Short mmCIF file of C-alpha atoms and ligand atoms in Angstrom, two decimals:
data_model
loop_
_atom_site.label_atom_id
_atom_site.label_comp_id
_atom_site.label_asym_id
_atom_site.label_seq_id
_atom_site.Cartn_x
_atom_site.Cartn_y
_atom_site.Cartn_z
CA MET A 1 179.26 99.51 80.74
CA THR A 2 182.27 100.44 82.82
CA LEU A 3 184.38 97.56 83.95
CA SER A 4 186.78 98.27 86.77
CA THR A 5 190.08 96.50 87.23
CA ILE A 6 190.65 95.59 90.81
CA GLY A 7 192.82 93.31 92.87
CA SER A 8 196.31 94.33 91.79
CA ASP A 9 197.68 92.95 95.08
CA GLN A 10 195.91 89.65 94.53
CA ARG A 11 197.08 89.59 90.91
CA SER A 12 200.67 89.69 92.19
CA VAL A 13 200.25 86.02 93.22
CA LEU A 14 199.88 85.16 89.56
CA ARG A 15 202.64 87.52 88.45
CA THR A 16 205.04 85.87 90.91
CA LEU A 17 204.17 82.43 89.59
CA ALA A 18 204.53 83.67 86.00
CA GLY A 19 208.02 84.89 86.88
CA ARG A 20 209.02 81.42 88.04
CA VAL A 21 207.89 79.79 84.78
CA THR A 22 211.23 79.92 83.03
CA GLY A 23 210.71 76.86 80.88
CA ASN A 24 208.86 73.57 80.91
CA PHE A 25 208.41 71.45 84.02
CA ILE A 26 210.41 68.33 83.27
CA ASP A 27 211.76 65.74 85.70
CA GLY A 28 210.81 67.77 88.76
CA ARG A 29 212.21 71.19 87.77
CA TRP A 30 211.73 74.17 85.50
CA THR A 31 213.82 73.36 82.44
CA PRO A 32 214.71 75.91 79.74
CA SER A 33 213.05 75.25 76.39
CA SER A 34 215.20 74.54 73.35
CA SER A 35 212.96 76.94 71.42
CA PRO A 36 213.57 80.71 71.54
CA ASP A 37 209.89 81.39 70.80
CA THR A 38 207.40 82.32 73.49
CA ILE A 39 203.65 82.69 73.89
CA THR A 40 202.32 85.86 75.55
CA VAL A 41 199.54 85.16 78.05
CA LEU A 42 196.88 87.84 78.60
CA ASP A 43 194.55 88.60 81.52
CA PRO A 44 191.09 88.26 79.89
CA SER A 45 189.54 90.79 82.31
CA THR A 46 191.95 93.55 81.27
CA GLY A 47 193.64 92.45 78.06
CA ARG A 48 197.01 93.10 79.76
CA GLU A 49 199.99 90.76 79.69
CA ILE A 50 200.46 88.33 82.58
CA GLY A 51 203.67 86.73 81.33
CA THR A 52 205.13 84.46 78.71
CA VAL A 53 205.62 80.72 78.43
CA PRO A 54 207.79 78.79 75.99
CA ALA A 55 206.44 77.87 72.58
CA SER A 56 208.13 74.50 72.95
CA SER A 57 209.69 72.46 70.21
CA ALA A 58 209.46 68.75 69.46
CA ALA A 59 212.81 68.38 71.25
CA ASP A 60 211.20 69.66 74.48
CA ILE A 61 208.44 67.08 74.08
CA ASP A 62 211.14 64.40 73.65
CA ALA A 63 212.76 65.47 76.93
CA ALA A 64 209.47 65.42 78.82
CA VAL A 65 208.43 62.04 77.45
CA ALA A 66 211.88 60.63 78.27
CA ALA A 67 211.52 61.79 81.88
CA ALA A 68 208.05 60.25 82.14
CA ARG A 69 209.31 57.02 80.59
CA THR A 70 212.21 56.74 83.04
CA ALA A 71 209.95 57.40 86.04
CA GLN A 72 207.16 55.03 84.97
CA PRO A 73 208.43 51.58 86.13
CA GLY A 74 209.16 52.83 89.65
CA TRP A 75 205.83 54.61 89.90
CA ALA A 76 203.94 51.57 88.60
CA ALA A 77 205.75 49.31 91.08
CA LEU A 78 204.22 51.13 94.05
CA THR A 79 201.12 49.64 95.61
CA PRO A 80 197.81 51.36 94.80
CA ALA A 81 197.69 52.39 98.45
CA ALA A 82 201.08 54.11 98.22
CA ARG A 83 200.15 55.96 95.03
CA SER A 84 196.84 56.90 96.57
CA LYS A 85 198.60 58.38 99.62
CA PHE A 86 200.77 60.57 97.36
CA LEU A 87 197.74 61.82 95.47
CA LEU A 88 195.80 62.49 98.67
CA ASP A 89 198.73 64.59 99.88
CA ILE A 90 198.45 66.72 96.73
CA ALA A 91 194.73 67.19 97.45
CA THR A 92 195.54 68.31 100.99
CA LEU A 93 198.15 70.79 99.76
CA THR A 94 195.70 72.15 97.19
CA GLU A 95 193.11 72.61 99.92
CA GLU A 96 195.64 74.44 102.09
CA LEU A 97 196.51 76.73 99.19
CA LEU A 98 192.92 77.20 98.02
CA GLU A 99 192.99 80.99 98.09
CA GLU A 100 196.22 81.17 96.05
CA ILE A 101 195.18 78.71 93.35
CA SER A 102 191.70 80.26 93.16
CA ILE A 103 193.20 83.66 92.32
CA ILE A 104 195.57 82.14 89.76
CA GLU A 105 192.81 80.24 87.98
CA ALA A 106 190.28 83.08 88.22
CA VAL A 107 192.60 85.66 86.66
CA ASP A 108 194.30 83.44 84.09
CA ALA A 109 191.10 81.84 82.77
CA GLY A 110 188.77 84.82 83.41
CA LYS A 111 186.44 83.18 85.93
CA PRO A 112 184.64 84.91 88.82
CA ILE A 113 186.62 84.28 91.99
CA THR A 114 183.54 83.13 93.89
CA ALA A 115 182.76 80.47 91.27
CA VAL A 116 186.36 79.21 91.31
CA ARG A 117 186.89 79.23 95.06
CA ASP A 118 183.46 78.05 96.17
CA GLU A 119 182.44 75.66 93.38
CA GLU A 120 185.14 74.66 90.93
CA LEU A 121 188.10 74.13 93.26
CA PRO A 122 186.17 72.10 95.85
CA GLY A 123 185.13 69.89 92.92
CA VAL A 124 188.73 69.65 91.72
CA ILE A 125 189.98 68.64 95.18
CA ASP A 126 187.17 66.12 95.49
CA ALA A 127 188.14 64.69 92.09
CA MET A 128 191.77 64.30 93.27
CA ARG A 129 190.50 62.29 96.25
CA PHE A 130 188.03 60.29 94.19
CA PHE A 131 190.69 59.09 91.73
CA ALA A 132 193.20 58.43 94.52
CA GLY A 133 190.74 56.11 96.24
CA ALA A 134 188.98 54.57 93.26
CA ALA A 135 192.20 53.18 91.79
CA ARG A 136 192.45 50.88 94.81
CA THR A 137 189.32 48.98 93.79
CA LEU A 138 189.77 48.41 90.06
CA PRO A 139 187.60 45.65 88.58
CA ALA A 140 188.80 42.78 86.39
CA PRO A 141 187.27 39.46 85.31
CA SER A 142 187.72 36.74 87.93
CA SER A 143 190.84 34.66 87.77
CA GLY A 144 190.00 30.97 87.50
CA ASP A 145 190.29 27.67 85.65
CA TYR A 146 188.35 28.41 82.47
CA LEU A 147 189.91 25.54 80.50
CA GLU A 148 190.98 22.13 81.67
CA GLY A 149 194.53 21.92 82.95
CA VAL A 150 195.19 25.65 83.00
CA SER A 151 194.62 28.50 85.40
CA SER A 152 193.99 32.06 84.22
CA ILE A 153 195.03 35.17 86.08
CA MET A 154 193.80 38.63 85.06
CA ARG A 155 196.01 41.63 85.74
CA ARG A 156 194.96 45.22 85.25
CA GLU A 157 198.12 47.15 84.41
CA PRO A 158 198.95 50.79 83.65
CA VAL A 159 199.24 51.60 79.94
CA GLY A 160 202.60 53.38 80.40
CA VAL A 161 203.20 57.04 79.55
CA ALA A 162 200.04 59.11 79.16
CA ALA A 163 199.82 62.46 77.40
CA GLY A 164 197.13 65.09 77.85
CA ILE A 165 196.19 68.14 75.80
CA THR A 166 193.84 70.43 77.69
CA PRO A 167 191.60 73.36 76.69
CA TRP A 168 191.26 76.78 78.28
CA ASN A 169 187.75 76.66 79.72
CA TYR A 170 188.53 74.58 82.83
CA PRO A 171 192.34 74.40 82.85
CA LEU A 172 192.92 72.92 86.31
CA LEU A 173 189.79 70.79 86.40
CA GLN A 174 190.63 69.29 83.02
CA ALA A 175 194.22 68.68 84.06
CA VAL A 176 193.11 66.82 87.19
CA ALA A 177 190.44 64.84 85.30
CA LYS A 178 193.18 63.57 82.97
CA VAL A 179 196.27 63.33 85.17
CA PHE A 180 194.86 61.88 88.39
CA PRO A 181 193.19 58.74 86.98
CA ALA A 182 196.35 58.09 84.96
CA LEU A 183 198.72 58.52 87.91
CA ALA A 184 196.44 56.62 90.28
CA THR A 185 196.58 53.58 88.00
CA GLY A 186 200.40 53.67 87.65
CA ASN A 187 201.01 55.71 84.50
CA THR A 188 203.27 58.74 84.31
CA TYR A 189 202.24 61.90 82.52
CA VAL A 190 203.14 64.69 80.11
CA LEU A 191 200.56 67.49 79.89
CA LYS A 192 200.30 70.38 77.45
CA PRO A 193 197.89 73.10 78.61
CA ALA A 194 196.16 75.52 76.24
CA GLU A 195 198.14 78.55 75.04
CA THR A 196 195.95 81.12 76.81
CA THR A 197 195.68 79.41 80.23
CA PRO A 198 198.97 77.81 81.28
CA TYR A 199 199.31 79.03 84.87
CA SER A 200 197.11 76.78 87.00
CA THR A 201 198.84 73.84 85.32
CA ALA A 202 202.23 75.43 86.12
CA TRP A 203 201.06 75.79 89.73
CA LEU A 204 199.97 72.14 89.79
CA ALA A 205 203.40 71.08 88.49
CA GLU A 206 205.11 72.82 91.41
CA ILE A 207 202.69 71.36 93.95
CA VAL A 208 203.04 67.87 92.53
CA ALA A 209 206.83 68.20 92.65
CA ARG A 210 206.64 68.77 96.41
CA VAL A 211 205.03 65.34 96.78
CA LEU A 212 205.74 62.96 93.88
CA PRO A 213 209.01 61.47 92.57
CA ASP A 214 210.66 63.45 89.75
CA GLY A 215 209.42 62.73 86.25
CA VAL A 216 206.03 61.30 87.24
CA PHE A 217 204.25 64.49 86.12
CA ASN A 218 205.70 66.78 83.46
CA VAL A 219 204.28 69.90 81.84
CA VAL A 220 205.24 71.26 78.43
CA PHE A 221 203.87 74.58 77.15
CA GLY A 222 203.40 75.45 73.54
CA THR A 223 201.20 75.72 70.52
CA GLY A 224 198.86 72.97 69.44
CA ALA A 225 200.34 72.75 65.98
CA VAL A 226 203.91 72.14 67.23
CA ALA A 227 203.97 70.94 70.86
CA GLY A 228 200.48 69.37 70.87
CA ASP A 229 201.05 67.56 67.60
CA ALA A 230 204.51 66.30 68.67
CA LEU A 231 203.03 64.99 71.91
CA ALA A 232 200.07 63.25 70.27
CA ARG A 233 202.27 61.45 67.75
CA HIS A 234 205.26 60.74 70.03
CA PRO A 235 206.26 57.07 69.65
CA LYS A 236 207.02 56.70 73.37
CA VAL A 237 203.58 57.94 74.45
CA ASP A 238 201.09 55.10 74.99
CA VAL A 239 197.76 56.88 75.45
CA VAL A 240 196.56 60.40 74.58
CA SER A 241 193.69 62.26 76.20
CA PHE A 242 192.39 65.36 74.44
CA THR A 243 189.66 67.89 75.21
CA GLY A 244 188.81 70.63 72.75
CA SER A 245 187.18 71.20 69.39
CA ILE A 246 186.08 68.45 67.00
CA GLU A 247 188.39 69.76 64.29
CA THR A 248 191.48 69.61 66.52
CA GLY A 249 190.32 66.29 67.99
CA ARG A 250 190.34 64.82 64.51
CA LYS A 251 193.97 65.93 64.05
CA VAL A 252 194.98 64.53 67.44
CA GLY A 253 193.18 61.27 66.66
CA ILE A 254 195.00 60.95 63.33
CA ALA A 255 198.37 61.65 64.99
CA ALA A 256 197.64 59.06 67.68
CA ALA A 257 196.44 56.51 65.13
CA ASP A 258 199.67 57.03 63.21
CA GLY A 259 201.51 55.58 66.20
CA VAL A 260 198.75 52.99 66.85
CA LYS A 261 198.01 54.38 70.28
CA LYS A 262 194.80 54.88 72.15
CA ALA A 263 193.11 58.29 72.13
CA ILE A 264 190.42 59.44 74.57
CA MET A 265 188.47 62.41 73.21
CA GLU A 266 186.09 64.92 74.75
CA LEU A 267 185.16 67.10 71.80
CA GLY A 268 182.55 69.55 72.93
CA GLY A 269 178.81 69.66 72.79
CA ASN A 270 175.76 71.64 71.86
CA SER A 271 173.32 70.68 74.57
CA PRO A 272 169.60 70.69 73.84
CA VAL A 273 167.36 71.70 76.73
CA ILE A 274 163.76 70.53 76.21
CA VAL A 275 161.14 72.37 78.27
CA PHE A 276 157.70 70.75 78.19
CA GLY A 277 154.49 72.70 78.78
CA ASP A 278 153.97 71.00 82.16
CA ALA A 279 157.44 71.93 83.51
CA ASP A 280 157.83 73.97 86.69
CA LEU A 281 158.81 77.05 84.70
CA GLU A 282 160.48 79.06 87.47
CA SER A 283 162.78 76.27 88.60
CA ALA A 284 163.49 75.30 84.97
CA LEU A 285 164.47 78.90 84.21
CA ASP A 286 166.75 79.02 87.25
CA ALA A 287 168.54 75.82 86.20
CA ILE A 288 168.80 76.86 82.54
CA ALA A 289 170.12 80.35 83.34
CA ILE A 290 172.84 78.88 85.56
CA GLY A 291 173.52 76.07 83.09
CA GLY A 292 173.91 78.47 80.18
CA LEU A 293 175.81 81.30 81.82
CA TYR A 294 178.20 79.43 84.11
CA ASN A 295 181.80 80.04 82.99
CA THR A 296 180.38 82.64 80.55
CA GLY A 297 178.91 79.77 78.57
CA GLN A 298 182.38 78.42 77.74
CA GLU A 299 181.25 75.00 78.75
CA CYS A 300 180.90 71.95 76.55
CA MET A 301 177.69 71.01 78.42
CA SER A 302 176.26 74.53 78.45
CA ALA A 303 172.43 74.83 78.46
CA SER A 304 172.59 76.81 75.25
CA ARG A 305 170.10 75.26 72.82
CA VAL A 306 166.65 75.66 74.34
CA ILE A 307 163.70 73.85 72.76
CA VAL A 308 160.57 75.06 74.52
CA HIS A 309 156.91 74.09 74.10
CA ALA A 310 155.21 76.77 71.94
CA SER A 311 152.67 77.50 74.69
CA LEU A 312 155.47 78.66 77.00
CA LEU A 313 157.54 80.73 74.57
CA ASP A 314 156.70 84.24 75.76
CA ALA A 315 156.80 83.41 79.47
CA PHE A 316 160.05 81.49 78.99
CA VAL A 317 161.80 84.28 77.08
CA ASP A 318 160.61 86.94 79.57
CA GLY A 319 161.84 84.82 82.49
CA LEU A 320 165.22 84.17 80.86
CA LYS A 321 165.67 87.86 80.00
CA ALA A 322 164.94 88.78 83.61
CA ARG A 323 167.54 86.33 84.86
CA CYS A 324 170.15 87.51 82.33
CA SER A 325 169.63 91.12 83.36
CA ARG A 326 170.40 90.26 87.00
CA GLU A 327 173.88 89.00 86.14
CA LYS A 328 176.83 91.26 86.89
CA LEU A 329 179.71 91.34 84.44
CA GLY A 330 182.97 92.56 85.85
CA ASP A 331 186.50 91.97 86.98
CA VAL A 332 186.87 88.38 88.11
CA LEU A 333 188.38 89.34 91.46
CA ASP A 334 185.37 91.48 92.39
CA PRO A 335 183.33 89.11 94.61
CA THR A 336 180.07 90.57 93.30
CA THR A 337 180.90 89.59 89.69
CA THR A 338 178.82 86.70 88.41
CA ILE A 339 180.00 86.64 84.78
CA GLY A 340 183.61 87.04 83.73
CA PRO A 341 185.02 87.78 80.28
CA LEU A 342 185.39 85.33 77.46
CA ASN A 343 188.80 83.71 77.54
CA SER A 344 190.35 85.55 74.59
CA ALA A 345 189.65 88.17 71.96
CA GLN A 346 189.63 85.32 69.46
CA GLN A 347 186.89 83.50 71.35
CA ARG A 348 184.85 86.71 71.57
CA ASP A 349 185.22 87.19 67.81
CA ARG A 350 184.04 83.63 67.23
CA VAL A 351 180.92 84.11 69.36
CA LEU A 352 180.07 87.43 67.74
CA ALA A 353 180.62 86.04 64.24
CA LYS A 354 178.13 83.22 64.89
CA ILE A 355 175.50 85.70 66.11
CA GLU A 356 176.08 88.05 63.18
CA ALA A 357 175.72 85.18 60.72
CA ARG A 358 172.17 84.43 61.97
CA THR A 359 169.36 84.01 59.45
CA SER A 360 166.90 86.84 58.79
CA GLY A 361 164.16 85.29 60.96
CA ALA A 362 166.37 85.12 64.05
CA ARG A 363 165.98 88.03 66.50
CA VAL A 364 168.38 89.01 69.25
CA VAL A 365 166.16 89.91 72.22
CA ALA A 366 168.96 90.40 74.78
CA GLY A 367 172.68 91.19 74.49
CA GLY A 368 174.30 90.36 71.17
CA GLU A 369 177.09 92.95 71.01
CA ASN A 370 180.57 93.23 72.49
CA CYS A 371 180.83 95.16 75.76
CA GLU A 372 182.84 98.36 75.66
CA GLY A 373 186.10 98.74 77.53
CA ASP A 374 189.11 96.58 78.20
CA GLY A 375 188.90 92.84 78.50
CA PHE A 376 187.02 90.31 76.44
CA PHE A 377 183.52 90.77 77.87
CA PHE A 378 180.35 89.68 76.12
CA PRO A 379 176.87 90.01 77.63
CA PRO A 380 174.24 87.29 78.18
CA THR A 381 172.45 86.94 74.86
CA ILE A 382 169.14 85.41 73.77
CA VAL A 383 168.28 84.70 70.14
CA VAL A 384 164.73 83.62 69.23
CA GLY A 385 163.23 82.55 65.91
CA VAL A 386 166.35 80.62 64.88
CA ALA A 387 166.13 78.13 62.01
CA ASP A 388 167.09 74.58 62.86
CA ASP A 389 169.74 74.34 60.17
CA GLU A 390 171.61 77.56 60.93
CA GLU A 391 175.11 77.60 62.42
CA LEU A 392 173.94 79.19 65.66
CA VAL A 393 171.82 76.10 66.33
CA GLN A 394 173.95 73.41 64.74
CA GLU A 395 177.35 74.39 66.14
CA GLU A 396 178.74 74.89 69.63
CA ILE A 397 178.69 78.63 70.45
CA PHE A 398 180.88 78.55 73.58
CA GLY A 399 179.68 81.88 74.89
CA PRO A 400 176.83 83.22 77.10
CA VAL A 401 174.27 82.71 74.35
CA PHE A 402 170.90 80.95 74.36
CA THR A 403 169.04 80.06 71.19
CA VAL A 404 165.32 79.39 71.61
CA GLN A 405 163.30 77.11 69.32
CA THR A 406 159.72 75.89 69.81
CA PHE A 407 157.95 72.54 69.43
CA GLU A 408 154.38 71.23 69.50
CA THR A 409 154.84 67.46 69.91
CA GLU A 410 157.21 65.22 71.85
CA GLU A 411 158.46 63.70 68.59
CA GLN A 412 159.34 67.15 67.25
CA ALA A 413 161.22 67.99 70.45
CA ILE A 414 163.26 64.78 70.30
CA ALA A 415 164.02 65.27 66.59
CA LEU A 416 165.23 68.83 67.18
CA ALA A 417 167.29 67.76 70.21
CA ASN A 418 169.00 64.90 68.38
CA GLY A 419 169.46 66.95 65.22
CA THR A 420 173.10 68.01 65.48
CA ARG A 421 176.42 66.16 65.16
CA TYR A 422 177.01 66.53 68.93
CA GLY A 423 176.06 64.03 71.65
CA LEU A 424 177.62 65.16 74.92
CA ALA A 425 174.83 66.41 77.20
CA SER A 426 171.14 67.30 77.22
CA SER A 427 168.31 68.02 79.60
CA VAL A 428 164.56 67.66 79.80
CA PHE A 429 162.21 69.65 82.03
CA THR A 430 158.77 68.16 82.72
CA SER A 431 156.62 67.22 85.71
CA ASN A 432 155.50 63.98 84.02
CA VAL A 433 157.70 61.01 84.88
CA GLY A 434 156.48 59.07 81.83
CA THR A 435 157.47 61.91 79.49
CA ALA A 436 160.84 62.22 81.23
CA THR A 437 161.50 58.50 80.89
CA ARG A 438 160.53 58.26 77.21
CA VAL A 439 162.53 61.34 76.28
CA GLN A 440 165.68 60.44 78.23
CA ASN A 441 165.68 57.04 76.51
CA ALA A 442 165.38 58.67 73.09
CA LEU A 443 168.11 61.30 73.54
CA ASN A 444 171.46 60.44 71.91
CA PHE A 445 173.63 62.06 74.55
CA GLY A 446 176.16 60.74 77.06
CA THR A 447 174.51 62.74 79.84
CA VAL A 448 170.79 63.49 80.25
CA TRP A 449 169.61 65.62 83.15
CA VAL A 450 165.95 65.57 84.16
CA ASN A 451 164.74 68.83 85.71
CA ASN A 452 168.34 69.97 86.12
CA HIS A 453 171.38 70.96 84.09
CA LEU A 454 175.16 71.13 84.54
CA VAL A 455 175.48 69.18 87.77
CA PHE A 456 178.30 66.66 87.94
CA ALA A 457 181.01 65.08 90.08
CA ALA A 458 184.11 62.96 89.54
CA ASP A 459 182.12 59.83 90.46
CA LEU A 460 179.87 60.28 87.41
CA PRO A 461 180.88 59.39 83.83
CA VAL A 462 181.21 61.94 81.02
CA SER A 463 180.94 60.21 77.64
CA GLY A 464 180.62 62.01 74.32
CA PHE A 465 178.29 60.26 71.88
CA GLY A 466 178.41 61.04 68.15
CA ALA A 467 181.03 63.62 67.23
CA SER A 468 181.36 64.67 70.89
CA GLY A 469 184.05 62.16 71.59
CA ILE A 470 185.47 58.73 72.18
CA GLY A 471 185.75 57.07 75.56
CA THR A 472 184.85 58.28 79.03
CA GLU A 473 186.23 60.71 81.57
CA ASN A 474 185.57 60.45 85.31
CA ALA A 475 184.04 57.56 87.26
CA GLU A 476 185.43 54.02 87.21
CA ALA A 477 185.17 53.96 83.40
CA GLY A 478 187.51 56.96 83.27
CA LEU A 479 190.13 55.13 85.34
CA LEU A 480 189.93 52.03 83.19
CA GLU A 481 190.84 54.10 80.10
CA TYR A 482 194.36 54.31 81.56
CA THR A 483 194.71 50.58 82.13
CA ARG A 484 195.26 47.49 80.02
CA LEU A 485 193.99 44.04 80.85
CA LYS A 486 196.53 41.23 80.79
CA HIS A 487 195.57 37.55 80.74
CA VAL A 488 198.19 35.20 82.20
CA MET A 489 197.55 31.48 81.59
CA VAL A 490 199.43 28.91 83.67
CA ASP A 491 199.60 25.25 82.73
CA ASN A 492 198.81 23.52 86.02
CA ARG A 493 199.23 19.91 85.00
P1 NAD B 501 191.33 73.69 70.19
O1 NAD B 501 190.60 72.39 70.16
O2 NAD B 501 192.06 74.08 68.94
O3 NAD B 501 192.42 73.69 71.39
C1 NAD B 501 192.37 72.84 72.49
C2 NAD B 501 193.78 72.33 72.79
O4 NAD B 501 194.27 71.63 71.64
C3 NAD B 501 194.82 73.41 73.09
O5 NAD B 501 195.68 72.96 74.11
C4 NAD B 501 195.58 73.53 71.77
O6 NAD B 501 196.90 74.00 71.93
C5 NAD B 501 195.58 72.08 71.31
N1 NAD B 501 195.80 71.88 69.88
C6 NAD B 501 195.44 72.72 68.86
N2 NAD B 501 195.83 72.19 67.67
C7 NAD B 501 196.43 70.99 67.95
C8 NAD B 501 197.02 69.98 67.15
N3 NAD B 501 197.07 70.07 65.81
N4 NAD B 501 197.53 68.88 67.75
C9 NAD B 501 197.47 68.77 69.10
N5 NAD B 501 196.93 69.71 69.91
C10 NAD B 501 196.40 70.80 69.34
O7 NAD B 501 190.30 74.78 70.64
P2 NAD B 501 190.31 76.37 70.44
O8 NAD B 501 190.78 76.76 69.07
O9 NAD B 501 191.04 76.95 71.56
O10 NAD B 501 188.74 76.66 70.54
C11 NAD B 501 187.93 76.48 69.40
C12 NAD B 501 186.57 75.96 69.76
O11 NAD B 501 186.69 74.68 70.35
C13 NAD B 501 185.78 76.77 70.78
O12 NAD B 501 185.11 77.83 70.22
C14 NAD B 501 184.86 75.73 71.35
O13 NAD B 501 183.72 75.61 70.52
C15 NAD B 501 185.66 74.45 71.26
N6 NAD B 501 186.26 74.09 72.58
C16 NAD B 501 185.71 73.03 73.25
C17 NAD B 501 186.21 72.70 74.49
C18 NAD B 501 185.61 71.57 75.29
O14 NAD B 501 185.62 71.61 76.51
N7 NAD B 501 185.15 70.53 74.64
C19 NAD B 501 187.26 73.42 75.05
C20 NAD B 501 187.83 74.46 74.32
C21 NAD B 501 187.32 74.77 73.09
#
């Protein structure tokens, strides 16, 4: 496969931004890091360098948290309507600069430009507006006279300074899903983006600075082990939100617990997709192909673990192979590209290692090997005959890979679906409403789609059950994570 590199003019938008990133974004300006070390950021489509960002030290984290702390009382004192107006202005600016931010995110994260510009960014802008508005209608128990002689008042307050640690699969979307509910409810923020995808967060910092008071939103770059750890355990941070692997989530949780602070965790998934014999096979295949290949499968809710009724196996695999073969891998700025590269050479190695470690009964019937050429490309891959206890089935793959298992009875399907440590998302395809209802009730997952997969919006909650996380992102529940409930009791005698 020959993969062309196009769009050098468009890529200059990102190079220009990278040139401006001369430090961390603290208190409204680019601020030199106290650390001499840097992280080199690569373009996943080409493997070439985009730029460098600081590998920040704990002292940089101190400076960012101090700025957020100083800004917090003033920000919290604004009315919800005033904060909402600020956040809506950021959404408007983002919409005006849609083309620019789409190129930055597409190149830095390795996502097809059409997917970013036409699907992801409209969702991100909508999320900004959702959180801006929703924070004006926060619920609390009714104030009232619950005991004789006293009146009780309930106040929903911001927690204080929030910290976020984001992954590389949806850098801007994840940043907005963490930062906007926190800001909307009166918190200030320090965010550390992933090492390989810092630039859409850098862009957001500059946009936010055009609208918000200094210090309300701060960005610190760096490694997880140094900057991420220092942020999670910082004594002046009140709440931490993390998205990434279970193993890192555990470390972040321990660091947060050390300071007795709240941690919200979205720790990945390994979504089962149950296809019953009575499903509309063509529409199920369409939804599963999109659900498994979107973002090159680097998606915690990816439709990767298919559990299909034995009667449908051959037709299902043929249909999925046909859909995989229609996909076009290529440079992310080519508008005909449907699948971009994996985000890093390391991620490609991880995906390949899981496939190579398959058991002897498992057969690769499509893809399965690295693409030739520059960039970190990996083709759509289907593995059939997998054993339930092998790594490929039990662990998140985070690549464009489907495993296919079969079942005979509903009980078997549910047992296979619930049989991993993950509990983020799942789907069931059937034309029988009774089957759909029984199965959705039995699935231990925070999201269950019926006859669909990978459809969501900021209004709808994302909760990881089991080892997939703690707490909720998005929806009203996601806003409440950044608030604390105060009870004021007044003696009225
Ligand atoms: P990771 O969990 O190590 O990294 C995610 C974020 O955590 C990054 O910003 C990183 O700098 C930070 N981090 C790392 N160590 C830290 C520490 N000790 N303290 C604080 N922050 C720390 O993920 P990864 O190594 O980039 O990817 C590994 C696997 O994780 C992937 O193959 C995939 O299965 C999974 N993953 C899941 C998601 C998701 O959306 N749930 C996102 C990315 C990766």
